[in-house]
Short mmCIF file of C-alpha atoms in Angstrom, two decimals:
data_model
loop_
_atom_site.label_atom_id
_atom_site.label_comp_id
_atom_site.label_asym_id
_atom_site.label_seq_id
_atom_site.Cartn_x
_atom_site.Cartn_y
_atom_site.Cartn_z
CA MET A 12 29.19 -36.28 3.52
CA SER A 13 26.12 -37.58 5.38
CA ARG A 14 27.12 -35.54 8.44
CA ILE A 15 27.38 -32.40 6.32
CA LEU A 16 23.95 -33.09 4.86
CA ARG A 17 22.51 -33.52 8.34
CA TYR A 18 24.00 -30.19 9.43
CA LEU A 19 22.59 -28.51 6.34
CA ALA A 20 19.18 -30.00 6.96
CA LEU A 21 19.30 -28.90 10.60
CA GLY A 22 20.35 -25.41 9.58
CA GLY A 23 17.56 -25.24 7.05
CA ALA A 24 15.00 -26.40 9.60
CA LEU A 25 16.24 -23.84 12.13
CA LEU A 26 16.05 -21.08 9.53
CA LEU A 27 12.47 -22.10 8.69
CA VAL A 28 11.52 -21.98 12.37
CA LEU A 29 13.03 -18.49 12.72
CA VAL A 30 11.18 -17.26 9.61
CA VAL A 31 7.86 -18.60 10.87
CA ALA A 32 8.50 -17.13 14.33
CA TYR A 33 9.29 -13.70 12.90
CA GLY A 34 6.13 -13.77 10.80
CA ALA A 35 4.15 -14.88 13.83
CA LYS A 36 5.56 -11.95 15.81
CA GLY A 37 4.14 -9.58 13.21
CA TYR A 38 0.78 -11.35 13.35
CA PHE A 39 0.50 -11.14 17.14
CA ASP A 40 1.76 -7.55 17.18
CA ALA A 41 -1.14 -6.66 14.87
CA LEU A 42 -3.63 -8.42 17.14
CA HIS A 43 -2.20 -6.46 20.09
CA ASP A 44 -2.52 -3.15 18.21
CA ALA A 45 -5.94 -3.89 16.69
CA ASP A 46 -8.21 -2.18 19.23
CA GLU A 47 -6.36 1.12 19.02
CA LEU A 48 -6.16 0.91 15.23
CA ARG A 49 -9.89 0.19 14.92
CA GLN A 50 -10.69 3.26 16.98
CA ARG A 51 -8.34 5.39 14.89
CA ALA A 52 -9.87 4.07 11.67
CA ASP A 53 -13.41 4.66 12.87
CA ARG A 54 -12.56 8.27 13.73
CA LEU A 55 -11.23 8.78 10.20
CA ILE A 56 -14.33 7.24 8.65
CA ALA A 57 -16.63 9.35 10.85
CA ALA A 58 -14.71 12.45 9.73
CA GLY A 59 -15.36 11.64 6.06
CA LEU A 60 -11.81 10.46 5.37
CA GLY A 61 -12.48 6.86 4.35
CA GLY A 62 -12.43 5.08 1.03
CA SER A 63 -16.13 5.65 0.39
CA ASP A 64 -15.58 9.42 0.65
CA LEU A 65 -13.21 9.62 -2.32
CA GLY A 66 -16.10 10.13 -4.73
CA PRO A 67 -18.26 7.90 -6.94
CA GLY A 68 -16.16 5.13 -8.47
CA ARG A 69 -12.93 6.61 -7.18
CA LEU A 70 -12.11 3.87 -4.66
CA ASN A 71 -12.49 1.22 -7.35
CA LEU A 72 -10.23 3.23 -9.64
CA LEU A 73 -7.59 3.54 -6.94
CA LEU A 74 -7.72 -0.16 -6.16
CA GLU A 75 -7.53 -1.17 -9.82
CA VAL A 76 -4.09 0.45 -9.82
CA GLU A 77 -2.86 -0.32 -6.31
CA ASP A 78 -4.45 -3.61 -5.24
CA PRO A 79 -7.03 -5.10 -7.62
CA ALA A 80 -7.96 -8.01 -5.34
CA PHE A 81 -8.11 -5.98 -2.10
CA ALA A 82 -11.74 -6.89 -1.42
CA GLU A 83 -11.04 -10.61 -1.70
CA HIS A 84 -7.57 -11.30 -0.33
CA ALA A 85 -6.56 -11.78 3.31
CA GLY A 86 -3.56 -9.46 3.19
CA ILE A 87 -1.46 -11.30 0.61
CA ASP A 88 -1.82 -11.63 -3.17
CA PHE A 89 0.56 -13.75 -5.22
CA THR A 90 -1.42 -14.02 -8.45
CA THR A 91 -3.41 -10.96 -9.55
CA GLU A 92 -1.94 -9.21 -12.56
CA GLY A 93 -0.42 -5.87 -11.62
CA ALA A 94 -0.71 -6.49 -7.88
CA GLY A 95 3.02 -6.67 -7.25
CA ALA A 96 4.69 -7.86 -4.09
CA THR A 97 2.85 -5.54 -1.68
CA THR A 98 -0.88 -5.33 -1.06
CA VAL A 99 -2.61 -2.32 0.47
CA THR A 100 -2.62 -4.12 3.82
CA GLN A 101 1.09 -4.94 3.60
CA SER A 102 1.81 -1.34 2.61
CA LEU A 103 -0.08 -0.11 5.66
CA SER A 104 1.72 -2.65 7.85
CA LYS A 105 5.08 -1.29 6.77
CA ARG A 106 4.17 2.09 8.22
CA LEU A 107 2.37 0.88 11.33
CA ALA A 108 4.70 -1.90 12.48
CA PHE A 109 8.16 -0.44 11.84
CA ASP A 110 10.00 2.66 12.92
CA ARG A 111 12.21 2.07 9.91
CA PHE A 112 11.34 -0.67 7.45
CA ARG A 113 14.16 -2.60 5.79
CA PRO A 114 13.38 -4.84 2.83
CA GLY A 115 14.31 -8.48 2.98
CA ILE A 116 13.68 -10.09 6.33
CA GLY A 117 11.40 -7.21 7.29
CA LYS A 118 8.95 -8.47 4.66
CA ILE A 119 8.29 -11.53 6.83
CA ARG A 120 7.09 -9.55 9.84
CA GLN A 121 5.31 -7.09 7.54
CA THR A 122 3.33 -9.95 6.01
CA GLY A 123 2.48 -11.43 9.39
CA TYR A 124 1.28 -8.04 10.57
CA ALA A 125 -0.86 -7.66 7.44
CA VAL A 126 -2.54 -11.01 8.04
CA GLY A 127 -3.21 -9.97 11.64
CA LEU A 128 -4.78 -6.69 10.50
CA GLU A 129 -7.05 -8.54 8.11
CA LYS A 130 -8.09 -10.82 10.99
CA ARG A 131 -9.20 -8.01 13.30
CA LEU A 132 -10.05 -5.00 11.10
CA ASP A 133 -12.54 -4.79 8.27
CA LYS A 134 -11.63 -3.59 4.80
CA ALA A 135 -13.09 -0.11 5.31
CA GLN A 136 -10.97 0.39 8.42
CA ILE A 137 -7.82 -0.84 6.69
CA MET A 138 -8.48 1.46 3.75
CA ALA A 139 -9.03 4.50 5.99
CA LEU A 140 -5.74 3.90 7.78
CA TRP A 141 -3.91 3.31 4.50
CA LEU A 142 -5.20 6.56 2.99
CA ASP A 143 -4.24 8.45 6.14
CA THR A 144 -0.66 7.17 6.18
CA LEU A 145 0.26 7.25 2.48
CA GLU A 146 3.48 8.96 1.47
CA MET A 147 2.45 11.54 -1.14
CA GLY A 148 5.67 13.35 -1.99
CA ARG A 149 6.62 17.00 -1.77
CA GLY A 150 3.99 19.68 -1.43
CA PRO A 151 3.94 23.46 -1.00
CA ASP A 152 4.89 23.18 2.67
CA GLY A 153 7.16 20.15 2.58
CA TRP A 154 6.67 16.39 2.60
CA MET A 155 3.04 15.27 2.50
CA THR A 156 1.51 12.28 4.26
CA GLY A 157 -2.09 11.22 3.69
CA PHE A 158 -4.20 11.15 0.52
CA TYR A 159 -6.76 13.68 1.75
CA ARG A 160 -4.11 16.06 3.07
CA ALA A 161 -2.25 15.93 -0.24
CA SER A 162 -5.45 16.65 -2.16
CA ASP A 163 -6.04 19.73 -0.04
CA ALA A 164 -2.40 20.87 -0.20
CA ILE A 165 -2.07 20.53 -3.98
CA PHE A 166 -5.58 21.22 -5.29
CA LYS A 167 -7.27 22.99 -2.32
CA ARG A 168 -10.17 20.56 -2.63
CA ALA A 169 -11.23 17.16 -1.30
CA PRO A 170 -10.68 14.13 -3.56
CA ALA A 171 -14.40 13.85 -4.32
CA GLU A 172 -14.29 17.39 -5.78
CA LEU A 173 -11.31 16.80 -8.08
CA THR A 174 -11.45 16.28 -11.80
CA GLU A 175 -10.51 12.80 -12.97
CA ASP A 176 -7.11 14.04 -14.16
CA GLU A 177 -6.40 15.64 -10.79
CA PHE A 178 -7.42 12.50 -8.93
CA LEU A 179 -5.29 10.34 -11.20
CA ARG A 180 -2.25 12.50 -10.49
CA LEU A 181 -2.65 11.70 -6.79
CA VAL A 182 -2.97 8.00 -7.62
CA ALA A 183 -0.01 8.09 -9.98
CA VAL A 184 2.39 9.59 -7.44
CA LEU A 185 1.94 6.70 -5.00
CA ILE A 186 4.39 4.40 -6.73
CA ALA A 187 7.29 6.86 -6.44
CA PRO A 188 6.43 9.79 -4.15
CA ALA A 189 10.06 10.82 -3.72
CA THR A 190 10.57 10.94 -7.49
CA TYR A 191 7.37 12.36 -8.93
CA ASP A 192 6.37 15.97 -8.30
CA LEU A 193 2.74 17.03 -7.89
CA ARG A 194 3.59 20.72 -7.63
CA GLY A 195 4.01 21.42 -11.32
CA GLU A 196 4.79 19.86 -14.66
CA ASP A 197 6.42 16.44 -14.44
CA ALA A 198 6.70 14.47 -17.66
CA ALA A 199 7.34 11.17 -15.88
CA LEU A 200 4.27 11.66 -13.68
CA GLU A 201 2.15 12.48 -16.72
CA ASP A 202 3.37 9.32 -18.41
CA ARG A 203 2.24 7.35 -15.36
CA VAL A 204 -1.15 9.10 -15.46
CA GLY A 205 -1.50 8.16 -19.14
CA ARG A 206 -0.81 4.50 -18.38
CA ILE A 207 -3.40 4.52 -15.59
CA LYS A 208 -5.97 6.11 -17.90
CA ARG A 209 -5.47 3.33 -20.43
CA LEU A 210 -5.70 0.72 -17.70
CA VAL A 211 -9.00 1.96 -16.24
CA ALA A 212 -10.43 2.41 -19.73
CA ALA A 213 -9.70 -1.31 -20.34
CA GLN A 214 -7.42 -0.42 -23.25
CA CYS A 215 -4.53 -2.40 -21.77
CA ALA A 216 -3.59 -4.70 -18.91
CA PRO A 217 -0.54 -5.44 -16.76
CA VAL A 218 1.69 -8.04 -18.37
CA ASN A 219 2.02 -10.12 -15.20
CA HIS A 220 1.66 -10.10 -11.42
CA GLY A 221 4.71 -7.91 -10.92
CA ASP A 222 3.85 -5.25 -13.50
CA VAL A 223 3.21 -2.41 -11.03
CA TRP A 224 4.74 0.10 -13.44
CA LEU A 225 2.13 -0.85 -16.03
CA GLU A 226 4.54 -1.69 -18.79
CA GLY A 227 1.60 -3.37 -20.47
CA CYS A 228 0.03 0.09 -20.79
CA ARG A 229 2.90 1.94 -22.43
#
């Protein structure tokens, strides 16, 4: 029995080493990519496609739904109500670091990459890249990628020029871009918009850290 326990302990230790190594690979990959990503982010910001260009109060609204502690965390958030398992930085990492992301073990490298991004890029740069790479669902000309491009494709205006309801529709679609439809009436999307409205009006709150669907705002 003691031999079996030793083998189990050795196997567990080896698994831990592999997990740490895979996370470290993501971290160092992000450091390697950082210079190019900073330049890309700065070009987006210079072109008026950053978080501060969404309109007065709009970035805070977006973050209240998607990543409430974005300004404070270092890429990971295990505690904030409604934050869920994926921060903005982890979401961006999934698109930058993988040709095809697979949940499970991929989360380890994704998290390492996110921590690396937070080490080398500032929050404004991370936000600009995130907005530029977001999956936004189907539009008039096919699948849409990028918050600003979706705003133009659906509403023919920049986010800062949208009504609050229009802006909230773009925010609402982020959780399920392949399911929700921005092109016309979508009862499920409107339900999501209603929950977000109640959240930002402080009429409700997520029930726990994992409440990304805002069940607390039904």
